[in-house]
Coordinates of C-alpha atoms in Angstrom, one line a residue:
Chain X
D427 CA 0.0 0.0 0.0
G428 CA 1.5 3.3 -1.1
G429 CA 1.1 6.3 1.1
I430 CA 2.4 8.8 3.6
T431 CA 2.9 8.0 7.3
Q432 CA 3.5 10.4 10.1
S433 CA 4.4 9.5 13.6
P434 CA 3.6 9.9 16.4
K435 CA -0.1 10.8 16.2
Y436 CA 0.1 12.8 19.4
L437 CA 3.2 14.3 20.9
F438 CA 3.8 16.1 24.1
R439 CA 6.7 18.4 24.7
K440 CA 8.0 20.4 27.6
E441 CA 8.9 24.0 27.0
G442 CA 12.5 24.4 26.0
Q443 CA 12.8 20.9 24.4
N444 CA 13.4 20.2 20.7
V445 CA 11.1 17.5 19.2
T446 CA 11.3 15.8 15.8
L447 CA 8.2 14.8 13.8
S448 CA 8.5 11.9 11.3
C449 CA 7.2 11.9 7.8
E450 CA 7.8 8.9 5.4
Q451 CA 6.4 8.3 1.9
N452 CA 6.7 5.3 -0.4
L453 CA 5.0 7.0 -3.4
N454 CA 8.3 7.8 -5.1
H455 CA 7.4 11.5 -4.9
D456 CA 10.1 14.1 -5.4
A457 CA 8.4 17.0 -3.6
M458 CA 7.5 17.0 0.1
Y459 CA 6.0 19.6 2.3
W460 CA 5.3 20.5 6.0
Y461 CA 2.2 22.5 7.0
R462 CA 0.9 23.8 10.2
Q463 CA -2.8 24.0 11.0
D464 CA -4.2 26.2 13.8
P465 CA -7.9 26.6 14.7
G466 CA -9.7 29.0 12.4
Q467 CA -6.8 29.4 10.0
G468 CA -5.8 27.9 6.7
L469 CA -2.9 25.5 6.5
R470 CA 0.4 27.4 6.4
L471 CA 3.6 26.2 4.7
I472 CA 6.6 25.7 7.0
Y473 CA 9.2 24.1 4.7
Y474 CA 9.2 22.3 1.4
S475 CA 11.7 20.1 -0.5
Q476 CA 11.7 19.5 -4.3
I477 CA 14.6 17.1 -4.3
V478 CA 16.9 15.2 -2.0
N479 CA 19.4 17.3 -0.1
D480 CA 17.5 20.5 -1.0
F481 CA 14.8 22.4 0.9
Q482 CA 13.3 25.8 1.0
K483 CA 11.6 27.9 3.7
G484 CA 7.9 28.5 3.6
D485 CA 5.9 31.3 5.1
I486 CA 6.5 30.3 8.8
A487 CA 9.9 28.6 8.9
E488 CA 11.2 30.4 12.0
G489 CA 11.7 28.0 14.9
Y490 CA 11.7 24.9 12.6
S491 CA 14.3 22.9 10.8
V492 CA 14.2 20.0 8.3
S493 CA 16.4 17.6 6.5
R494 CA 16.0 15.6 3.2
E495 CA 18.7 13.0 3.2
K496 CA 16.5 10.4 1.6
K497 CA 13.8 10.7 -1.0
E498 CA 11.3 8.9 1.3
S499 CA 11.9 10.9 4.4
F500 CA 11.4 14.5 5.4
P501 CA 11.6 15.0 9.2
L502 CA 10.6 18.2 10.9
T503 CA 12.3 19.5 14.1
V504 CA 10.4 21.9 16.2
T505 CA 13.0 23.8 18.1
S506 CA 12.8 25.6 21.4
A507 CA 12.9 28.9 19.4
Q508 CA 9.4 28.2 18.1
K509 CA 7.4 30.4 20.6
N510 CA 4.0 28.8 19.9
P511 CA 4.5 25.3 18.8
T512 CA 1.2 23.7 19.9
A513 CA -0.6 22.9 16.6
F514 CA -1.6 20.2 14.2
Y515 CA 1.3 19.4 11.8
L516 CA 0.6 17.8 8.3
C517 CA 3.2 16.4 5.9
A518 CA 2.4 16.1 2.2
S519 CA 4.1 14.9 -0.9
S520 CA 3.6 15.3 -4.7
I521 CA 5.2 13.9 -7.8
N522 CA 6.5 17.4 -8.6
R523 CA 5.8 20.8 -7.1
G524 CA 2.5 22.0 -8.5
E525 CA 0.9 18.6 -8.8
T526 CA -1.8 17.0 -6.6
Q527 CA -0.5 16.7 -3.0
Y528 CA -1.1 13.6 -0.9
F529 CA -1.3 14.2 2.9
G530 CA -0.3 12.2 5.9
P531 CA -2.6 11.7 8.9
G532 CA -1.0 14.5 10.9
T533 CA 0.7 14.8 14.2
R534 CA -0.9 16.8 17.0
L535 CA 1.8 18.5 19.1
L536 CA 1.0 19.8 22.6
V537 CA 3.5 21.8 24.6
L538 CA 3.1 21.4 28.3
Chain C
K186 CA -8.6 40.2 3.7
N187 CA -7.7 36.6 3.0
E188 CA -6.5 35.8 -0.4
V189 CA -8.8 32.7 -0.5
E190 CA -12.3 33.1 1.0
Q191 CA -14.7 30.3 1.5
S192 CA -18.4 30.4 2.2
P193 CA -20.3 29.4 4.2
Q194 CA -18.0 28.7 7.1
N195 CA -20.4 26.2 8.6
L196 CA -23.2 24.3 6.8
T197 CA -25.7 21.8 8.1
A198 CA -27.9 19.7 5.8
Q199 CA -30.3 16.8 5.9
E200 CA -29.4 13.6 4.2
G201 CA -30.2 13.8 0.5
E202 CA -29.9 17.6 0.1
F203 CA -27.8 19.2 -2.6
I204 CA -24.8 21.0 -1.1
T205 CA -22.8 24.0 -2.6
I206 CA -19.6 25.3 -1.1
N207 CA -18.1 28.4 -2.6
C208 CA -14.5 29.6 -3.0
S209 CA -13.3 33.1 -4.1
Y210 CA -9.7 34.1 -4.6
S211 CA -7.9 37.3 -5.2
V212 CA -4.6 36.1 -6.7
G213 CA -3.8 34.9 -10.2
I214 CA -3.6 31.1 -10.1
S215 CA -2.5 28.2 -12.2
A216 CA -4.7 25.7 -10.5
L217 CA -7.2 25.2 -7.7
H218 CA -7.6 22.3 -5.3
W219 CA -10.5 21.1 -3.3
L220 CA -9.6 19.0 -0.2
Q221 CA -11.6 17.1 2.4
Q222 CA -10.4 17.0 6.0
H223 CA -12.0 14.2 8.1
P224 CA -12.7 14.7 11.8
G225 CA -9.5 12.9 12.8
G226 CA -7.5 15.4 10.8
G227 CA -6.5 13.4 7.7
I228 CA -6.8 15.3 4.4
V229 CA -7.7 13.9 1.1
S230 CA -7.4 15.7 -2.3
L231 CA -10.7 15.7 -4.1
F232 CA -10.0 17.7 -7.2
M233 CA -7.4 19.8 -8.9
L234 CA -8.7 22.0 -11.7
S235 CA -7.7 24.9 -13.8
S236 CA -10.7 25.3 -16.0
G237 CA -14.3 24.1 -16.5
K238 CA -15.7 21.3 -14.5
K239 CA -14.8 18.0 -13.0
K240 CA -17.0 15.2 -11.6
H241 CA -16.2 12.3 -9.3
G242 CA -19.1 10.3 -8.1
R243 CA -21.5 12.6 -6.2
L244 CA -19.0 15.4 -6.2
I245 CA -18.7 18.1 -8.8
A246 CA -16.2 21.0 -8.9
T247 CA -16.4 24.0 -11.2
I248 CA -14.2 27.0 -11.7
N249 CA -14.6 30.3 -13.4
I250 CA -11.2 31.8 -14.0
Q251 CA -12.5 35.2 -15.1
E252 CA -14.6 35.6 -12.0
K253 CA -12.0 34.0 -9.7
H254 CA -14.5 31.7 -8.3
S255 CA -15.0 28.0 -7.7
S256 CA -17.8 25.9 -6.3
L257 CA -17.9 22.4 -4.9
H258 CA -21.2 20.6 -5.2
I259 CA -22.3 17.4 -3.4
T260 CA -25.4 15.7 -4.8
A261 CA -27.6 13.4 -2.6
S262 CA -25.6 14.3 0.5
H263 CA -24.9 11.6 3.1
P264 CA -23.8 11.7 6.8
R265 CA -20.4 10.3 5.7
D266 CA -19.9 13.5 3.7
S267 CA -19.6 15.3 7.0
A268 CA -16.1 16.9 7.0
V269 CA -14.3 20.2 6.5
Y270 CA -13.9 21.1 2.8
I271 CA -10.9 23.2 2.0
C272 CA -10.2 25.3 -1.1
A273 CA -6.5 26.0 -2.0
V274 CA -5.0 27.9 -4.9
W275 CA -1.6 27.7 -6.6
D276 CA -0.1 31.2 -6.6
T277 CA 3.2 31.2 -8.6
D278 CA 5.0 28.7 -6.3
K279 CA 2.9 28.0 -3.3
L280 CA -0.5 26.8 -2.2
I281 CA -2.7 29.3 -0.4
F282 CA -5.4 27.7 1.7
G283 CA -8.8 28.9 2.7
T284 CA -10.0 28.3 6.2
G285 CA -12.4 25.6 5.3
T286 CA -16.2 25.0 5.3
R287 CA -17.4 22.7 8.0
L288 CA -20.2 20.5 6.7
Q289 CA -22.5 18.4 8.9
V290 CA -25.1 16.1 7.2
F291 CA -27.8 14.7 9.5
P292 CA -29.7 11.5 8.8

């Protein structure tokens, strides 16, 4: 079964800690994306990657970091510099940038 | 003002009703997406269109590029259609998302 997986589904973090959200896809897609969703707002782009070993900042990249060492994987690290990290995080992928995006199930991050 | 506006924000319907959700945008676009977000949070892409009309089962999406407007229609609505429907447009190099329309269909 092809698809995108994100883990964990729920994540709790203490203030001041870094935390890494996993995103894996077996769709052989080149492009991958991280979005943040807050109540009452549309999804906002954090980072995207069009090819291995390359990634670009989105609209709200401050306090986040990513890596793209493998085509299948695009982990997102929420650093302690992110002042308001509690949110729902969605990973997506597409064959190329501009094509239909396929979304993972999301990770809900709660800072305690 | 948001670059992508959806209406209504919330919608309730009885099973079997015809549903229309609207999306207006203010930027020049190359394509528009309709997405469905289930209560658990997962998102599914329903349509990507840049002109005319597309149909998939009971769902129909239309777009009018000149008027910068798109509609999503659901015929013979069913409780399993209850979800948040999101419109998103491609502006040069990124997707801009609307805030979504929450649909509840009651038996």
